[in-house]
PDB file of N, CA and C in Angstrom:
ATOM      1  N   MET A   1      17.689 -10.650  11.773  1.00 31.00           N
ATOM      2  CA  MET A   1      16.511 -10.432  10.948  1.00 31.00           C
ATOM      3  C   MET A   1      15.621  -9.397  11.628  1.00 31.00           C
ATOM      4  N   SER A   2      15.085  -8.514  10.849  1.00 39.00           N
ATOM      5  CA  SER A   2      14.174  -7.496  11.361  1.00 39.00           C
ATOM      6  C   SER A   2      12.814  -8.117  11.644  1.00 39.00           C
ATOM      7  N   ASP A   3      12.132  -7.597  12.670  1.00 44.00           N
ATOM      8  CA  ASP A   3      10.795  -8.107  12.942  1.00 44.00           C
ATOM      9  C   ASP A   3       9.730  -7.372  12.140  1.00 44.00           C
ATOM     10  N   GLY A   4      10.130  -6.339  11.385  1.00 46.00           N
ATOM     11  CA  GLY A   4       9.202  -5.629  10.522  1.00 46.00           C
ATOM     12  C   GLY A   4       8.287  -4.668  11.250  1.00 46.00           C
ATOM     13  N   SER A   5       8.418  -4.531  12.585  1.00 51.00           N
ATOM     14  CA  SER A   5       7.453  -3.713  13.328  1.00 51.00           C
ATOM     15  C   SER A   5       7.487  -2.255  12.914  1.00 51.00           C
ATOM     16  N   LYS A   6       8.651  -1.713  12.633  1.00 52.00           N
ATOM     17  CA  LYS A   6       8.740  -0.323  12.192  1.00 52.00           C
ATOM     18  C   LYS A   6       7.968  -0.128  10.898  1.00 52.00           C
ATOM     19  N   ARG A   7       8.118  -1.068   9.974  1.00 54.00           N
ATOM     20  CA  ARG A   7       7.422  -0.974   8.704  1.00 54.00           C
ATOM     21  C   ARG A   7       5.930  -1.190   8.888  1.00 54.00           C
ATOM     22  N   THR A   8       5.573  -2.172   9.706  1.00 72.00           N
ATOM     23  CA  THR A   8       4.169  -2.449   9.944  1.00 72.00           C
ATOM     24  C   THR A   8       3.493  -1.250  10.590  1.00 72.00           C
ATOM     25  N   ASP A   9       4.171  -0.593  11.525  1.00 86.00           N
ATOM     26  CA  ASP A   9       3.618   0.619  12.133  1.00 86.00           C
ATOM     27  C   ASP A   9       3.365   1.674  11.065  1.00 86.00           C
ATOM     28  N   ALA A  10       4.293   1.830  10.144  1.00 89.00           N
ATOM     29  CA  ALA A  10       4.147   2.827   9.085  1.00 89.00           C
ATOM     30  C   ALA A  10       2.981   2.477   8.169  1.00 89.00           C
ATOM     31  N   THR A  11       2.879   1.220   7.777  1.00 93.00           N
ATOM     32  CA  THR A  11       1.784   0.843   6.879  1.00 93.00           C
ATOM     33  C   THR A  11       0.438   0.926   7.591  1.00 93.00           C
ATOM     34  N   ALA A  12       0.401   0.553   8.860  1.00 94.00           N
ATOM     35  CA  ALA A  12      -0.851   0.672   9.627  1.00 94.00           C
ATOM     36  C   ALA A  12      -1.256   2.131   9.774  1.00 94.00           C
ATOM     37  N   ALA A  13      -0.283   3.007  10.025  1.00 96.00           N
ATOM     38  CA  ALA A  13      -0.587   4.444  10.142  1.00 96.00           C
ATOM     39  C   ALA A  13      -1.107   4.992   8.824  1.00 96.00           C
ATOM     40  N   PHE A  14      -0.474   4.592   7.715  1.00 96.00           N
ATOM     41  CA  PHE A  14      -0.942   5.023   6.404  1.00 96.00           C
ATOM     42  C   PHE A  14      -2.369   4.536   6.173  1.00 96.00           C
ATOM     43  N   ALA A  15      -2.614   3.260   6.436  1.00 96.00           N
ATOM     44  CA  ALA A  15      -3.947   2.689   6.195  1.00 96.00           C
ATOM     45  C   ALA A  15      -5.007   3.409   7.027  1.00 96.00           C
ATOM     46  N   GLU A  16      -4.707   3.652   8.276  1.00 97.00           N
ATOM     47  CA  GLU A  16      -5.673   4.325   9.153  1.00 97.00           C
ATOM     48  C   GLU A  16      -6.008   5.728   8.652  1.00 97.00           C
ATOM     49  N   ARG A  17      -4.977   6.476   8.302  1.00 97.00           N
ATOM     50  CA  ARG A  17      -5.193   7.846   7.842  1.00 97.00           C
ATOM     51  C   ARG A  17      -5.847   7.889   6.462  1.00 97.00           C
ATOM     52  N   ALA A  18      -5.451   6.980   5.575  1.00 97.00           N
ATOM     53  CA  ALA A  18      -6.055   6.940   4.237  1.00 97.00           C
ATOM     54  C   ALA A  18      -7.532   6.589   4.336  1.00 97.00           C
ATOM     55  N   GLN A  19      -7.867   5.634   5.174  1.00 97.00           N
ATOM     56  CA  GLN A  19      -9.267   5.241   5.333  1.00 97.00           C
ATOM     57  C   GLN A  19     -10.080   6.364   5.967  1.00 97.00           C
ATOM     58  N   ALA A  20      -9.510   7.059   6.924  1.00 97.00           N
ATOM     59  CA  ALA A  20     -10.233   8.155   7.576  1.00 97.00           C
ATOM     60  C   ALA A  20     -10.584   9.251   6.585  1.00 97.00           C
ATOM     61  N   GLU A  21      -9.689   9.494   5.641  1.00 95.00           N
ATOM     62  CA  GLU A  21      -9.891  10.588   4.693  1.00 95.00           C
ATOM     63  C   GLU A  21     -10.580  10.166   3.399  1.00 95.00           C
ATOM     64  N   TYR A  22     -10.275   8.956   2.907  1.00 96.00           N
ATOM     65  CA  TYR A  22     -10.712   8.561   1.564  1.00 96.00           C
ATOM     66  C   TYR A  22     -11.436   7.218   1.528  1.00 96.00           C
ATOM     67  N   ASP A  23     -12.018   6.813   2.624  1.00 93.00           N
ATOM     68  CA  ASP A  23     -12.608   5.481   2.754  1.00 93.00           C
ATOM     69  C   ASP A  23     -13.536   5.118   1.603  1.00 93.00           C
ATOM     70  N   GLU A  24     -14.376   6.040   1.182  1.00 94.00           N
ATOM     71  CA  GLU A  24     -15.347   5.713   0.138  1.00 94.00           C
ATOM     72  C   GLU A  24     -14.704   5.512  -1.231  1.00 94.00           C
ATOM     73  N   SER A  25     -13.505   6.041  -1.422  1.00 96.00           N
ATOM     74  CA  SER A  25     -12.800   5.879  -2.696  1.00 96.00           C
ATOM     75  C   SER A  25     -11.944   4.617  -2.736  1.00 96.00           C
ATOM     76  N   ILE A  26     -11.625   4.057  -1.574  1.00 97.00           N
ATOM     77  CA  ILE A  26     -10.703   2.922  -1.502  1.00 97.00           C
ATOM     78  C   ILE A  26     -11.470   1.612  -1.524  1.00 97.00           C
ATOM     79  N   ARG A  27     -11.197   0.802  -2.549  1.00 97.00           N
ATOM     80  CA  ARG A  27     -11.791  -0.541  -2.618  1.00 97.00           C
ATOM     81  C   ARG A  27     -10.896  -1.547  -1.901  1.00 97.00           C
ATOM     82  N   HIS A  28      -9.586  -1.454  -2.121  1.00 97.00           N
ATOM     83  CA  HIS A  28      -8.617  -2.352  -1.478  1.00 97.00           C
ATOM     84  C   HIS A  28      -7.387  -1.554  -1.093  1.00 97.00           C
ATOM     85  N   LEU A  29      -6.787  -1.923   0.031  1.00 98.00           N
ATOM     86  CA  LEU A  29      -5.520  -1.346   0.468  1.00 98.00           C
ATOM     87  C   LEU A  29      -4.718  -2.486   1.091  1.00 98.00           C
ATOM     88  N   VAL A  30      -3.580  -2.800   0.467  1.00 97.00           N
ATOM     89  CA  VAL A  30      -2.758  -3.931   0.887  1.00 97.00           C
ATOM     90  C   VAL A  30      -1.308  -3.476   1.011  1.00 97.00           C
ATOM     91  N   ALA A  31      -0.680  -3.788   2.141  1.00 94.00           N
ATOM     92  CA  ALA A  31       0.753  -3.536   2.329  1.00 94.00           C
ATOM     93  C   ALA A  31       1.478  -4.859   2.117  1.00 94.00           C
ATOM     94  N   PHE A  32       2.579  -4.830   1.371  1.00 90.00           N
ATOM     95  CA  PHE A  32       3.264  -6.079   1.037  1.00 90.00           C
ATOM     96  C   PHE A  32       4.738  -5.833   0.795  1.00 90.00           C
ATOM     97  N   GLY A  33       5.448  -6.894   0.503  1.00 78.00           N
ATOM     98  CA  GLY A  33       6.865  -6.827   0.190  1.00 78.00           C
ATOM     99  C   GLY A  33       7.724  -7.341   1.331  1.00 78.00           C
ATOM    100  N   SER A  34       9.021  -7.393   1.092  1.00 70.00           N
ATOM    101  CA  SER A  34       9.937  -7.989   2.062  1.00 70.00           C
ATOM    102  C   SER A  34       9.937  -7.257   3.400  1.00 70.00           C
ATOM    103  N   ALA A  35       9.813  -5.952   3.381  1.00 65.00           N
ATOM    104  CA  ALA A  35       9.826  -5.201   4.641  1.00 65.00           C
ATOM    105  C   ALA A  35       8.602  -5.520   5.491  1.00 65.00           C
ATOM    106  N   VAL A  36       7.459  -5.715   4.859  1.00 76.00           N
ATOM    107  CA  VAL A  36       6.241  -6.050   5.601  1.00 76.00           C
ATOM    108  C   VAL A  36       6.336  -7.470   6.150  1.00 76.00           C
ATOM    109  N   ARG A  37       6.915  -8.377   5.358  1.00 72.00           N
ATOM    110  CA  ARG A  37       7.097  -9.759   5.824  1.00 72.00           C
ATOM    111  C   ARG A  37       8.132  -9.834   6.938  1.00 72.00           C
ATOM    112  N   GLY A  38       9.011  -8.824   7.017  1.00 71.00           N
ATOM    113  CA  GLY A  38      10.050  -8.833   8.047  1.00 71.00           C
ATOM    114  C   GLY A  38      11.315  -9.546   7.631  1.00 71.00           C
ATOM    115  N   ASP A  39      11.463  -9.832   6.343  1.00 66.00           N
ATOM    116  CA  ASP A  39      12.667 -10.534   5.901  1.00 66.00           C
ATOM    117  C   ASP A  39      13.607  -9.632   5.105  1.00 66.00           C
ATOM    118  N   ASP A  40      13.558  -8.325   5.371  1.00 57.00           N
ATOM    119  CA  ASP A  40      14.443  -7.397   4.667  1.00 57.00           C
ATOM    120  C   ASP A  40      15.807  -7.316   5.322  1.00 57.00           C
ATOM    121  N   ARG A  41      15.993  -7.980   6.439  1.00 56.00           N
ATOM    122  CA  ARG A  41      17.259  -8.018   7.171  1.00 56.00           C
ATOM    123  C   ARG A  41      17.767  -6.614   7.507  1.00 56.00           C
ATOM    124  N   ASP A  42      16.834  -5.701   7.664  1.00 57.00           N
ATOM    125  CA  ASP A  42      17.116  -4.326   8.059  1.00 57.00           C
ATOM    126  C   ASP A  42      18.044  -3.601   7.081  1.00 57.00           C
ATOM    127  N   VAL A  43      18.098  -4.084   5.831  1.00 54.00           N
ATOM    128  CA  VAL A  43      18.925  -3.464   4.805  1.00 54.00           C
ATOM    129  C   VAL A  43      18.315  -2.139   4.365  1.00 54.00           C
ATOM    130  N   HIS A  44      17.019  -2.082   4.298  1.00 58.00           N
ATOM    131  CA  HIS A  44      16.324  -0.863   3.906  1.00 58.00           C
ATOM    132  C   HIS A  44      15.018  -0.784   4.684  1.00 58.00           C
ATOM    133  N   SER A  45      14.456   0.373   4.705  1.00 66.00           N
ATOM    134  CA  SER A  45      13.167   0.565   5.359  1.00 66.00           C
ATOM    135  C   SER A  45      12.169   0.973   4.296  1.00 66.00           C
ATOM    136  N   GLU A  46      11.589  -0.008   3.650  1.00 81.00           N
ATOM    137  CA  GLU A  46      10.654   0.257   2.558  1.00 81.00           C
ATOM    138  C   GLU A  46       9.499  -0.734   2.621  1.00 81.00           C
ATOM    139  N   ALA A  47       8.323  -0.237   2.348  1.00 89.00           N
ATOM    140  CA  ALA A  47       7.144  -1.088   2.244  1.00 89.00           C
ATOM    141  C   ALA A  47       6.355  -0.639   1.031  1.00 89.00           C
ATOM    142  N   GLU A  48       5.680  -1.569   0.399  1.00 93.00           N
ATOM    143  CA  GLU A  48       4.868  -1.253  -0.773  1.00 93.00           C
ATOM    144  C   GLU A  48       3.397  -1.327  -0.403  1.00 93.00           C
ATOM    145  N   LEU A  49       2.619  -0.466  -1.033  1.00 96.00           N
ATOM    146  CA  LEU A  49       1.181  -0.413  -0.801  1.00 96.00           C
ATOM    147  C   LEU A  49       0.463  -0.486  -2.137  1.00 96.00           C
ATOM    148  N   LEU A  50      -0.468  -1.412  -2.243  1.00 97.00           N
ATOM    149  CA  LEU A  50      -1.342  -1.483  -3.408  1.00 97.00           C
ATOM    150  C   LEU A  50      -2.672  -0.876  -2.988  1.00 97.00           C
ATOM    151  N   VAL A  51      -3.095   0.162  -3.693  1.00 97.00           N
ATOM    152  CA  VAL A  51      -4.352   0.831  -3.385  1.00 97.00           C
ATOM    153  C   VAL A  51      -5.223   0.782  -4.635  1.00 97.00           C
ATOM    154  N   VAL A  52      -6.380   0.154  -4.519  1.00 98.00           N
ATOM    155  CA  VAL A  52      -7.344   0.093  -5.613  1.00 98.00           C
ATOM    156  C   VAL A  52      -8.418   1.136  -5.319  1.00 98.00           C
ATOM    157  N   LEU A  53      -8.572   2.075  -6.248  1.00 97.00           N
ATOM    158  CA  LEU A  53      -9.478   3.206  -6.041  1.00 97.00           C
ATOM    159  C   LEU A  53     -10.689   3.134  -6.956  1.00 97.00           C
ATOM    160  N   GLU A  54     -11.834   3.490  -6.407  1.00 96.00           N
ATOM    161  CA  GLU A  54     -13.060   3.595  -7.196  1.00 96.00           C
ATOM    162  C   GLU A  54     -12.943   4.745  -8.201  1.00 96.00           C
ATOM    163  N   ASP A  55     -12.315   5.832  -7.781  1.00 91.00           N
ATOM    164  CA  ASP A  55     -12.009   6.952  -8.680  1.00 91.00           C
ATOM    165  C   ASP A  55     -10.606   7.424  -8.331  1.00 91.00           C
ATOM    166  N   LEU A  56      -9.918   7.995  -9.301  1.00 90.00           N
ATOM    167  CA  LEU A  56      -8.516   8.355  -9.109  1.00 90.00           C
ATOM    168  C   LEU A  56      -8.304   9.732  -8.493  1.00 90.00           C
ATOM    169  N   GLU A  57      -9.354  10.401  -8.115  1.00 92.00           N
ATOM    170  CA  GLU A  57      -9.219  11.754  -7.566  1.00 92.00           C
ATOM    171  C   GLU A  57      -8.214  11.841  -6.411  1.00 92.00           C
ATOM    172  N   PRO A  58      -8.238  10.901  -5.431  1.00 94.00           N
ATOM    173  CA  PRO A  58      -7.293  11.049  -4.310  1.00 94.00           C
ATOM    174  C   PRO A  58      -5.898  10.477  -4.565  1.00 94.00           C
ATOM    175  N   GLU A  59      -5.580  10.072  -5.791  1.00 94.00           N
ATOM    176  CA  GLU A  59      -4.295   9.416  -6.048  1.00 94.00           C
ATOM    177  C   GLU A  59      -3.109  10.261  -5.582  1.00 94.00           C
ATOM    178  N   ARG A  60      -3.039  11.506  -5.991  1.00 95.00           N
ATOM    179  CA  ARG A  60      -1.899  12.360  -5.603  1.00 95.00           C
ATOM    180  C   ARG A  60      -1.894  12.624  -4.099  1.00 95.00           C
ATOM    181  N   ASP A  61      -3.074  12.755  -3.508  1.00 96.00           N
ATOM    182  CA  ASP A  61      -3.152  12.960  -2.062  1.00 96.00           C
ATOM    183  C   ASP A  61      -2.624  11.740  -1.311  1.00 96.00           C
ATOM    184  N   LEU A  62      -2.919  10.558  -1.805  1.00 97.00           N
ATOM    185  CA  LEU A  62      -2.430   9.340  -1.160  1.00 97.00           C
ATOM    186  C   LEU A  62      -0.915   9.209  -1.300  1.00 97.00           C
ATOM    187  N   GLU A  63      -0.380   9.612  -2.436  1.00 96.00           N
ATOM    188  CA  GLU A  63       1.068   9.594  -2.615  1.00 96.00           C
ATOM    189  C   GLU A  63       1.733  10.570  -1.638  1.00 96.00           C
ATOM    190  N   ALA A  64       1.142  11.744  -1.471  1.00 97.00           N
ATOM    191  CA  ALA A  64       1.667  12.732  -0.516  1.00 97.00           C
ATOM    192  C   ALA A  64       1.554  12.200   0.913  1.00 97.00           C
ATOM    193  N   LEU A  65       0.446  11.551   1.227  1.00 98.00           N
ATOM    194  CA  LEU A  65       0.262  10.964   2.554  1.00 98.00           C
ATOM    195  C   LEU A  65       1.325   9.901   2.813  1.00 98.00           C
ATOM    196  N   ALA A  66       1.635   9.092   1.817  1.00 96.00           N
ATOM    197  CA  ALA A  66       2.666   8.061   1.970  1.00 96.00           C
ATOM    198  C   ALA A  66       4.020   8.689   2.279  1.00 96.00           C
ATOM    199  N   ARG A  67       4.350   9.785   1.601  1.00 96.00           N
ATOM    200  CA  ARG A  67       5.618  10.475   1.899  1.00 96.00           C
ATOM    201  C   ARG A  67       5.619  11.003   3.331  1.00 96.00           C
ATOM    202  N   GLU A  68       4.512  11.611   3.733  1.00 97.00           N
ATOM    203  CA  GLU A  68       4.400  12.181   5.078  1.00 97.00           C
ATOM    204  C   GLU A  68       4.522  11.102   6.159  1.00 97.00           C
ATOM    205  N   VAL A  69       3.766  10.036   6.017  1.00 95.00           N
ATOM    206  CA  VAL A  69       3.807   8.947   6.999  1.00 95.00           C
ATOM    207  C   VAL A  69       5.180   8.285   6.986  1.00 95.00           C
ATOM    208  N   GLY A  70       5.745   8.126   5.804  1.00 91.00           N
ATOM    209  CA  GLY A  70       7.076   7.541   5.699  1.00 91.00           C
ATOM    210  C   GLY A  70       8.120   8.347   6.449  1.00 91.00           C
ATOM    211  N   LEU A  71       8.065   9.657   6.319  1.00 91.00           N
ATOM    212  CA  LEU A  71       8.997  10.511   7.053  1.00 91.00           C
ATOM    213  C   LEU A  71       8.800  10.384   8.557  1.00 91.00           C
ATOM    214  N   GLU A  72       7.565  10.327   8.983  1.00 92.00           N
ATOM    215  CA  GLU A  72       7.261  10.193  10.410  1.00 92.00           C
ATOM    216  C   GLU A  72       7.802   8.890  10.992  1.00 92.00           C
ATOM    217  N   HIS A  73       7.814   7.828  10.183  1.00 87.00           N
ATOM    218  CA  HIS A  73       8.205   6.502  10.667  1.00 87.00           C
ATOM    219  C   HIS A  73       9.582   6.054  10.173  1.00 87.00           C
ATOM    220  N   GLY A  74      10.266   6.898   9.419  1.00 84.00           N
ATOM    221  CA  GLY A  74      11.573   6.516   8.902  1.00 84.00           C
ATOM    222  C   GLY A  74      11.506   5.361   7.922  1.00 84.00           C
ATOM    223  N   THR A  75      10.448   5.342   7.140  1.00 85.00           N
ATOM    224  CA  THR A  75      10.200   4.246   6.196  1.00 85.00           C
ATOM    225  C   THR A  75       9.762   4.819   4.858  1.00 85.00           C
ATOM    226  N   VAL A  76      10.284   4.282   3.780  1.00 88.00           N
ATOM    227  CA  VAL A  76       9.824   4.666   2.454  1.00 88.00           C
ATOM    228  C   VAL A  76       8.589   3.837   2.145  1.00 88.00           C
ATOM    229  N   LEU A  77       7.485   4.512   1.854  1.00 92.00           N
ATOM    230  CA  LEU A  77       6.255   3.838   1.461  1.00 92.00           C
ATOM    231  C   LEU A  77       6.031   4.090  -0.023  1.00 92.00           C
ATOM    232  N   GLU A  78       6.067   3.027  -0.790  1.00 94.00           N
ATOM    233  CA  GLU A  78       5.851   3.123  -2.227  1.00 94.00           C
ATOM    234  C   GLU A  78       4.413   2.737  -2.532  1.00 94.00           C
ATOM    235  N   VAL A  79       3.673   3.649  -3.165  1.00 96.00           N
ATOM    236  CA  VAL A  79       2.252   3.439  -3.439  1.00 96.00           C
ATOM    237  C   VAL A  79       2.059   3.051  -4.902  1.00 96.00           C
ATOM    238  N   HIS A  80       1.332   1.951  -5.103  1.00 96.00           N
ATOM    239  CA  HIS A  80       0.932   1.502  -6.432  1.00 96.00           C
ATOM    240  C   HIS A  80      -0.582   1.650  -6.505  1.00 96.00           C
ATOM    241  N   VAL A  81      -1.064   2.546  -7.344  1.00 95.00           N
ATOM    242  CA  VAL A  81      -2.495   2.816  -7.446  1.00 95.00           C
ATOM    243  C   VAL A  81      -3.056   2.159  -8.706  1.00 95.00           C
ATOM    244  N   LEU A  82      -4.167   1.474  -8.541  1.00 95.00           N
ATOM    245  CA  LEU A  82      -4.892   0.898  -9.675  1.00 95.00           C
ATOM    246  C   LEU A  82      -6.328   1.390  -9.625  1.00 95.00           C
ATOM    247  N   PRO A  83      -6.847   1.851 -10.760  1.00 96.00           N
ATOM    248  CA  PRO A  83      -8.287   2.150 -10.795  1.00 96.00           C
ATOM    249  C   PRO A  83      -9.060   0.833 -10.692  1.00 96.00           C
ATOM    250  N   ALA A  84     -10.237   0.874 -10.093  1.00 96.00           N
ATOM    251  CA  ALA A  84     -11.034  -0.332  -9.858  1.00 96.00           C
ATOM    252  C   ALA A  84     -11.272  -1.128 -11.142  1.00 96.00           C
ATOM    253  N   GLY A  85     -11.577  -0.445 -12.241  1.00 94.00           N
ATOM    254  CA  GLY A  85     -11.823  -1.141 -13.497  1.00 94.00           C
ATOM    255  C   GLY A  85     -10.614  -1.919 -13.978  1.00 94.00           C
ATOM    256  N   ARG A  86      -9.458  -1.320 -13.875  1.00 94.00           N
ATOM    257  CA  ARG A  86      -8.239  -2.015 -14.299  1.00 94.00           C
ATOM    258  C   ARG A  86      -7.920  -3.182 -13.355  1.00 94.00           C
ATOM    259  N   TYR A  87      -8.162  -2.981 -12.069  1.00 96.00           N
ATOM    260  CA  TYR A  87      -7.965  -4.064 -11.102  1.00 96.00           C
ATOM    261  C   TYR A  87      -8.827  -5.268 -11.484  1.00 96.00           C
ATOM    262  N   GLU A  88     -10.084  -5.014 -11.817  1.00 94.00           N
ATOM    263  CA  GLU A  88     -10.991  -6.107 -12.184  1.00 94.00           C
ATOM    264  C   GLU A  88     -10.492  -6.865 -13.404  1.00 94.00           C
ATOM    265  N   GLU A  89      -9.880  -6.148 -14.342  1.00 93.00           N
ATOM    266  CA  GLU A  89      -9.329  -6.779 -15.547  1.00 93.00           C
ATOM    267  C   GLU A  89      -8.059  -7.564 -15.242  1.00 93.00           C
ATOM    268  N   ARG A  90      -7.331  -7.150 -14.186  1.00 90.00           N
ATOM    269  CA  ARG A  90      -6.001  -7.702 -13.916  1.00 90.00           C
ATOM    270  C   ARG A  90      -5.895  -8.405 -12.564  1.00 90.00           C
ATOM    271  N   GLU A  91      -7.020  -8.830 -11.983  1.00 92.00           N
ATOM    272  CA  GLU A  91      -6.991  -9.498 -10.674  1.00 92.00           C
ATOM    273  C   GLU A  91      -6.047 -10.688 -10.637  1.00 92.00           C
ATOM    274  N   ASP A  92      -5.880 -11.365 -11.769  1.00 95.00           N
ATOM    275  CA  ASP A  92      -5.033 -12.548 -11.818  1.00 95.00           C
ATOM    276  C   ASP A  92      -3.587 -12.234 -12.215  1.00 95.00           C
ATOM    277  N   HIS A  93      -3.236 -10.956 -12.283  1.00 95.00           N
ATOM    278  CA  HIS A  93      -1.858 -10.576 -12.592  1.00 95.00           C
ATOM    279  C   HIS A  93      -0.963 -10.998 -11.424  1.00 95.00           C
ATOM    280  N   PRO A  94       0.229 -11.532 -11.700  1.00 96.00           N
ATOM    281  CA  PRO A  94       1.112 -11.998 -10.627  1.00 96.00           C
ATOM    282  C   PRO A  94       1.417 -10.926  -9.567  1.00 96.00           C
ATOM    283  N   PHE A  95       1.565  -9.677  -9.974  1.00 94.00           N
ATOM    284  CA  PHE A  95       1.837  -8.598  -9.017  1.00 94.00           C
ATOM    285  C   PHE A  95       0.681  -8.447  -8.027  1.00 94.00           C
ATOM    286  N   VAL A  96      -0.539  -8.433  -8.542  1.00 96.00           N
ATOM    287  CA  VAL A  96      -1.728  -8.278  -7.695  1.00 96.00           C
ATOM    288  C   VAL A  96      -1.910  -9.518  -6.826  1.00 96.00           C
ATOM    289  N   GLU A  97      -1.763 -10.683  -7.401  1.00 95.00           N
ATOM    290  CA  GLU A  97      -1.901 -11.919  -6.624  1.00 95.00           C
ATOM    291  C   GLU A  97      -0.883 -11.986  -5.492  1.00 95.00           C
ATOM    292  N   ARG A  98       0.362 -11.598  -5.780  1.00 92.00           N
ATOM    293  CA  ARG A  98       1.414 -11.627  -4.756  1.00 92.00           C
ATOM    294  C   ARG A  98       1.103 -10.659  -3.629  1.00 92.00           C
ATOM    295  N   ALA A  99       0.637  -9.475  -3.976  1.00 94.00           N
ATOM    296  CA  ALA A  99       0.312  -8.474  -2.959  1.00 94.00           C
ATOM    297  C   ALA A  99      -0.723  -9.027  -1.982  1.00 94.00           C
ATOM    298  N   PHE A 100      -1.790  -9.621  -2.515  1.00 95.00           N
ATOM    299  CA  PHE A 100      -2.846 -10.139  -1.654  1.00 95.00           C
ATOM    300  C   PHE A 100      -2.406 -11.395  -0.905  1.00 95.00           C
ATOM    301  N   ALA A 101      -1.619 -12.257  -1.541  1.00 93.00           N
ATOM    302  CA  ALA A 101      -1.199 -13.492  -0.905  1.00 93.00           C
ATOM    303  C   ALA A 101      -0.201 -13.265   0.229  1.00 93.00           C
ATOM    304  N   GLU A 102       0.721 -12.311   0.041  1.00 89.00           N
ATOM    305  CA  GLU A 102       1.793 -12.092   1.002  1.00 89.00           C
ATOM    306  C   GLU A 102       1.542 -10.933   1.948  1.00 89.00           C
ATOM    307  N   GLY A 103       0.604 -10.074   1.587  1.00 92.00           N
ATOM    308  CA  GLY A 103       0.506  -8.802   2.284  1.00 92.00           C
ATOM    309  C   GLY A 103      -0.454  -8.753   3.454  1.00 92.00           C
ATOM    310  N   ASP A 104      -0.440  -7.597   4.097  1.00 92.00           N
ATOM    311  CA  ASP A 104      -1.394  -7.257   5.144  1.00 92.00           C
ATOM    312  C   ASP A 104      -2.541  -6.523   4.470  1.00 92.00           C
ATOM    313  N   VAL A 105      -3.727  -7.104   4.475  1.00 95.00           N
ATOM    314  CA  VAL A 105      -4.888  -6.511   3.815  1.00 95.00           C
ATOM    315  C   VAL A 105      -5.619  -5.647   4.832  1.00 95.00           C
ATOM    316  N   TYR A 106      -5.694  -4.353   4.543  1.00 95.00           N
ATOM    317  CA  TYR A 106      -6.383  -3.412   5.420  1.00 95.00           C
ATOM    318  C   TYR A 106      -7.818  -3.161   4.952  1.00 95.00           C
ATOM    319  N   VAL A 107      -8.031  -3.188   3.657  1.00 94.00           N
ATOM    320  CA  VAL A 107      -9.367  -3.013   3.084  1.00 94.00           C
ATOM    321  C   VAL A 107      -9.524  -4.050   1.991  1.00 94.00           C
TER     322      VAL A 107
END
């Protein structure tokens, strides 16, 4: 079983860089999924990120940052962006609940 450290390093690096650049736009940033939990059995190197944004202006920049950080760490980072208003409407959606319940919450 993988300990998930490679993935956690990648998600932590993404979170740090995203916050440094776009902190005021980010309401929530959560890394989740099997790779973050460490139960991916080293089959793949992928982690998912849920990013809730106050405005969608940095969305494409965050996707590019995820690709860049992923390449640096040998991990695929998949970014799911939600505008804050939609997040508020869908806080009880199973996808959002799972991300927060299972994930590493950075913001």
